Amino acid sequence: MVTDDTSITHNHHSLPTYCCPCCPSRDAVDMVNVLYNQVDEEVHKLVILSNKSLKQLESLLEVRRFEEQTEQIKVWFSVEGEKHLTALDSLPLSLATVKDMRQSLEQFFEESVVSLNIVNFILTCCFLL
């Protein structure tokens, strides 16, 4: 019986020091705080990197949208402009056909101005990012 008491006492001294059986030592609490702060700092760094990556991806997406929209306008301008230029070669020159062509070209010009305004708006939005 005495042997059991001394072994228990001996084992009790090798355990960390607690103010009471349910409380960890101050050193253990300090170590946990240090580790928590390190994890918190690393998480903060990851959040910053994640936000930076997200902004870069959003910028790339905006550039991609701009490229698609300008390509659509370029194709439209090419197709519509070609229609008007082809008409010059194939129509007989008379006052009526010249008036029709002028009206058609004025309409094309107005549509081109609208497209130009769209491009300017897109460029303005891209440079504001």
Coordinates of N, CA and C in Angstrom, one line a residue:
M1 N 0.8 -1.2 0.0 CA 0.0 0.0 0.0 C 0.9 1.3 0.0
V2 N 1.9 1.3 0.7 CA 2.8 2.4 0.8 C 3.5 2.6 -0.6
T3 N 3.8 1.5 -1.2 CA 4.4 1.6 -2.6 C 3.5 2.2 -3.5
D4 N 2.2 1.9 -3.5 CA 1.2 2.5 -4.4 C 1.2 4.0 -4.1
D5 N 1.2 4.5 -2.9 CA 1.1 5.9 -2.6 C 2.3 6.7 -3.1
T6 N 3.5 6.1 -3.0 CA 4.7 6.8 -3.4 C 4.8 6.8 -5.0
S7 N 4.3 5.8 -5.6 CA 4.3 5.8 -7.1 C 3.3 6.8 -7.6
I8 N 2.2 6.9 -6.9 CA 1.2 8.0 -7.3 C 1.8 9.3 -7.1
T9 N 2.4 9.5 -5.9 CA 3.0 10.8 -5.6 C 4.1 11.1 -6.6
H10 N 4.9 10.1 -7.0 CA 6.0 10.3 -7.9 C 5.5 10.7 -9.3
N11 N 4.4 10.0 -9.8 CA 3.8 10.3 -11.1 C 3.2 11.7 -11.0
H12 N 2.6 12.1 -9.9 CA 2.0 13.4 -9.8 C 3.0 14.5 -10.0
H13 N 4.2 14.3 -9.5 CA 5.2 15.4 -9.6 C 5.7 15.5 -11.1
S14 N 5.7 14.5 -11.9 CA 6.2 14.5 -13.2 C 5.1 15.2 -14.2
L15 N 3.9 15.4 -13.8 CA 2.9 16.0 -14.6 C 3.1 17.5 -14.5
P16 N 2.5 18.3 -15.5 CA 2.6 19.8 -15.5 C 2.0 20.3 -14.2
T17 N 2.4 21.4 -13.8 CA 1.9 22.0 -12.6 C 0.6 22.7 -12.9
Y18 N -0.4 22.4 -12.1 CA -1.7 23.1 -12.2 C -2.1 23.7 -10.9
C19 N -2.8 24.8 -11.0 CA -3.3 25.4 -9.8 C -4.4 24.6 -9.1
C20 N -5.1 24.0 -10.0 CA -6.1 23.0 -9.6 C -6.2 21.9 -10.7
P21 N -6.8 20.8 -10.4 CA -6.8 19.7 -11.4 C -7.4 20.0 -12.7
C22 N -8.3 21.0 -12.8 CA -9.0 21.3 -14.0 C -8.3 22.5 -14.8
C23 N -7.3 23.1 -14.3 CA -6.7 24.3 -14.9 C -5.3 23.9 -15.4
P24 N -5.0 24.3 -16.7 CA -3.7 24.1 -17.2 C -2.7 25.1 -16.7
S25 N -1.4 24.8 -16.9 CA -0.4 25.8 -16.4 C -0.4 27.0 -17.2
R26 N 0.2 28.1 -16.7 CA 0.3 29.3 -17.4 C 1.2 29.2 -18.7
D27 N 2.2 28.3 -18.6 CA 3.0 28.1 -19.8 C 2.2 27.5 -20.9
A28 N 1.4 26.5 -20.6 CA 0.5 25.9 -21.6 C -0.4 26.9 -22.2
V29 N -1.0 27.8 -21.4 CA -1.9 28.8 -21.9 C -1.1 29.8 -22.8
D30 N 0.1 30.2 -22.4 CA 0.9 31.1 -23.2 C 1.3 30.4 -24.5
M31 N 1.6 29.2 -24.5 CA 2.0 28.4 -25.8 C 0.8 28.4 -26.7
V32 N -0.4 28.1 -26.2 CA -1.6 28.1 -27.0 C -1.9 29.4 -27.6
N33 N -1.7 30.5 -26.8 CA -1.9 31.9 -27.3 C -0.9 32.2 -28.5
V34 N 0.3 31.8 -28.3 CA 1.3 32.0 -29.3 C 1.0 31.3 -30.6
L35 N 0.6 30.0 -30.5 CA 0.2 29.2 -31.6 C -1.0 29.8 -32.3
Y36 N -2.0 30.2 -31.5 CA -3.2 30.8 -32.1 C -2.9 32.1 -32.8
N37 N -2.0 32.9 -32.3 CA -1.7 34.2 -33.0 C -0.9 33.9 -34.3
Q38 N -0.1 32.9 -34.3 CA 0.6 32.5 -35.5 C -0.4 32.0 -36.6
V39 N -1.3 31.2 -36.2 CA -2.3 30.7 -37.1 C -3.2 31.9 -37.6
D40 N -3.5 32.8 -36.7 CA -4.3 34.0 -37.1 C -3.6 34.8 -38.1
E41 N -2.3 35.1 -37.9 CA -1.5 35.8 -38.9 C -1.4 35.1 -40.2
E42 N -1.2 33.8 -40.2 CA -1.2 33.1 -41.5 C -2.5 33.1 -42.2
V43 N -3.6 33.0 -41.5 CA -4.9 33.1 -42.1 C -5.1 34.5 -42.7
H44 N -4.7 35.5 -42.0 CA -4.8 36.9 -42.5 C -4.0 37.0 -43.8
K45 N -2.8 36.5 -43.9 CA -2.0 36.5 -45.1 C -2.7 35.8 -46.2
L46 N -3.3 34.7 -45.9 CA -4.1 33.9 -47.0 C -5.3 34.7 -47.5
V47 N -6.0 35.4 -46.6 CA -7.1 36.2 -47.0 C -6.6 37.4 -47.9
I48 N -5.5 38.0 -47.5 CA -5.0 39.1 -48.4 C -4.6 38.5 -49.8
L49 N -3.9 37.4 -49.8 CA -3.6 36.8 -51.1 C -4.8 36.4 -51.9
S50 N -5.8 35.9 -51.2 CA -7.0 35.5 -51.9 C -7.7 36.7 -52.5
N51 N -7.8 37.7 -51.7 CA -8.5 39.0 -52.2 C -7.7 39.5 -53.4
K52 N -6.4 39.5 -53.4 CA -5.6 40.0 -54.5 C -5.8 39.1 -55.7
S53 N -5.8 37.8 -55.6 CA -6.1 36.9 -56.7 C -7.5 37.1 -57.3
L54 N -8.4 37.3 -56.4 CA -9.8 37.6 -56.9 C -9.9 38.9 -57.7
K55 N -9.2 39.9 -57.2 CA -9.2 41.2 -58.0 C -8.5 41.0 -59.4
Q56 N -7.5 40.2 -59.4 CA -6.8 39.9 -60.7 C -7.7 39.2 -61.6
L57 N -8.4 38.2 -61.1 CA -9.3 37.4 -61.9 C -10.5 38.3 -62.4
E58 N -11.0 39.2 -61.6 CA -12.1 40.1 -62.0 C -11.6 41.0 -63.1
S59 N -10.3 41.5 -63.0 CA -9.8 42.3 -64.0 C -9.6 41.6 -65.3
L60 N -9.2 40.3 -65.2 CA -9.0 39.5 -66.5 C -10.4 39.3 -67.1
L61 N -11.4 39.0 -66.3 CA -12.7 38.8 -66.8 C -13.2 40.1 -67.5
E62 N -13.0 41.3 -66.9 CA -13.4 42.5 -67.6 C -12.7 42.7 -68.9
V63 N -11.4 42.4 -68.9 CA -10.6 42.5 -70.2 C -11.2 41.5 -71.2
R64 N -11.6 40.3 -70.8 CA -12.2 39.3 -71.7 C -13.5 39.9 -72.3
R65 N -14.3 40.4 -71.4 CA -15.6 41.0 -71.8 C -15.4 42.1 -72.8
F66 N -14.4 43.0 -72.5 CA -14.1 44.1 -73.4 C -13.7 43.5 -74.8
E67 N -12.8 42.5 -74.8 CA -12.4 41.9 -76.1 C -13.5 41.4 -76.9
E68 N -14.4 40.7 -76.2 CA -15.6 40.1 -76.9 C -16.5 41.2 -77.5
Q69 N -16.7 42.2 -76.7 CA -17.6 43.3 -77.2 C -17.0 44.1 -78.3
T70 N -15.7 44.3 -78.2 CA -15.0 45.1 -79.3 C -15.0 44.2 -80.6
E71 N -14.8 42.9 -80.4 CA -14.8 42.0 -81.5 C -16.2 42.0 -82.2
Q72 N -17.3 42.0 -81.4 CA -18.6 42.0 -82.0 C -18.8 43.3 -82.8
I73 N -18.3 44.4 -82.2 CA -18.5 45.7 -82.9 C -17.6 45.7 -84.2
K74 N -16.4 45.2 -84.1 CA -15.6 45.1 -85.3 C -16.2 44.3 -86.4
V75 N -16.8 43.2 -86.1 CA -17.5 42.3 -87.0 C -18.7 43.1 -87.6
W76 N -19.5 43.7 -86.7 CA -20.6 44.4 -87.2 C -20.2 45.5 -88.2
F77 N -19.2 46.3 -87.8 CA -18.7 47.4 -88.7 C -18.2 46.9 -90.0
S78 N -17.5 45.8 -90.0 CA -16.9 45.2 -91.2 C -18.1 44.7 -92.1
V79 N -19.0 44.0 -91.5 CA -20.1 43.5 -92.4 C -21.0 44.6 -92.9
E80 N -21.4 45.5 -92.0 CA -22.3 46.6 -92.5 C -21.5 47.5 -93.5
G81 N -20.3 47.9 -93.2 CA -19.5 48.7 -94.0 C -19.3 48.1 -95.4
E82 N -19.1 46.8 -95.4 CA -18.9 46.1 -96.7 C -20.2 46.1 -97.5
K83 N -21.3 46.1 -96.9 CA -22.6 46.1 -97.6 C -22.7 47.5 -98.4
H84 N -22.3 48.5 -97.7 CA -22.4 49.8 -98.4 C -21.3 50.0 -99.5
L85 N -20.2 49.5 -99.3 CA -19.1 49.6 -100.3 C -19.4 48.8 -101.5
T86 N -20.0 47.6 -101.3 CA -20.4 46.7 -102.4 C -21.4 47.4 -103.3
A87 N -22.3 48.1 -102.6 CA -23.4 48.8 -103.4 C -22.8 49.8 -104.4
L88 N -21.7 50.4 -104.1 CA -21.2 51.4 -105.0 C -20.8 50.8 -106.3
D89 N -20.3 49.6 -106.3 CA -19.8 48.9 -107.5 C -20.9 48.3 -108.3
S90 N -22.0 47.9 -107.7 CA -23.1 47.2 -108.4 C -24.3 48.0 -108.9
L91 N -24.4 49.2 -108.4 CA -25.6 50.0 -108.7 C -25.3 51.0 -109.9
P92 N -26.3 51.2 -110.7 CA -26.1 52.2 -111.7 C -26.2 53.6 -111.1
L93 N -25.4 54.5 -111.5 CA -25.5 55.8 -110.9 C -26.6 56.6 -111.5
S94 N -27.6 56.9 -110.6 CA -28.7 57.8 -111.0 C -28.9 58.6 -109.7
L95 N -29.7 59.7 -109.9 CA -30.0 60.6 -108.8 C -30.7 59.8 -107.7
A96 N -31.7 58.9 -108.0 CA -32.4 58.1 -107.0 C -31.5 57.2 -106.3
T97 N -30.6 56.5 -107.0 CA -29.7 55.5 -106.3 C -28.7 56.3 -105.4
V98 N -28.3 57.4 -105.9 CA -27.3 58.2 -105.0 C -28.0 58.7 -103.8
K99 N -29.3 59.1 -103.9 CA -30.0 59.5 -102.7 C -30.3 58.4 -101.7
D100 N -30.6 57.2 -102.3 CA -30.8 56.0 -101.4 C -29.5 55.6 -100.7
M101 N -28.4 55.7 -101.5 CA -27.1 55.3 -100.9 C -26.7 56.3 -99.8
R102 N -27.0 57.6 -100.1 CA -26.7 58.6 -99.1 C -27.5 58.4 -97.8
Q103 N -28.8 58.1 -97.9 CA -29.6 57.8 -96.8 C -29.1 56.5 -96.0
S104 N -28.7 55.5 -96.8 CA -28.2 54.3 -96.2 C -26.9 54.6 -95.5
L105 N -26.0 55.4 -96.1 CA -24.7 55.7 -95.5 C -24.9 56.6 -94.2
E106 N -25.9 57.5 -94.2 CA -26.2 58.3 -93.1 C -26.7 57.4 -91.9
Q107 N -27.5 56.4 -92.2 CA -28.0 55.5 -91.2 C -26.8 54.7 -90.7
F108 N -26.0 54.2 -91.6 CA -24.8 53.5 -91.1 C -23.9 54.4 -90.3
F109 N -23.8 55.6 -90.6 CA -23.0 56.6 -89.8 C -23.5 56.7 -88.4
E110 N -24.9 56.9 -88.3 CA -25.5 57.0 -87.0 C -25.3 55.7 -86.2
E111 N -25.5 54.6 -86.8 CA -25.2 53.3 -86.1 C -23.8 53.2 -85.6
S112 N -22.9 53.7 -86.5 CA -21.4 53.7 -86.1 C -21.1 54.6 -84.9
V113 N -21.8 55.7 -84.9 CA -21.6 56.6 -83.8 C -22.1 56.0 -82.5
V114 N -23.2 55.3 -82.5 CA -23.7 54.6 -81.4 C -22.7 53.5 -80.9
S115 N -22.2 52.8 -81.9 CA -21.2 51.7 -81.6 C -19.9 52.4 -81.0
L116 N -19.5 53.5 -81.5 CA -18.4 54.2 -81.0 C -18.6 54.7 -79.6
N117 N -19.8 55.1 -79.3 CA -20.1 55.5 -77.9 C -20.1 54.3 -77.0
I118 N -20.5 53.2 -77.4 CA -20.5 52.0 -76.6 C -19.0 51.6 -76.3
V119 N -18.2 51.7 -77.3 CA -16.7 51.4 -77.1 C -16.1 52.4 -76.2
N120 N -16.4 53.6 -76.3 CA -15.9 54.7 -75.4 C -16.4 54.4 -73.9
F121 N -17.6 54.0 -73.8 CA -18.2 53.7 -72.5 C -17.4 52.4 -71.9
I122 N -17.2 51.4 -72.7 CA -16.5 50.2 -72.2 C -15.1 50.6 -71.8
L123 N -14.4 51.4 -72.6 CA -13.1 51.8 -72.3 C -13.0 52.6 -71.0
T124 N -14.0 53.5 -70.8 CA -14.0 54.3 -69.6 C -14.2 53.4 -68.4
C125 N -15.1 52.4 -68.5 CA -15.3 51.5 -67.4 C -14.1 50.6 -67.1
C126 N -13.4 50.2 -68.1 CA -12.2 49.4 -67.9 C -11.1 50.2 -67.2
F127 N -10.9 51.4 -67.6 CA -9.9 52.2 -67.0 C -10.2 52.7 -65.6
L128 N -11.5 52.6 -65.2 CA -11.9 53.0 -63.9 C -11.6 51.9 -62.9
L129 N -11.4 50.7 -63.4 CA -11.2 49.5 -62.5 C -9.9 49.6 -61.8

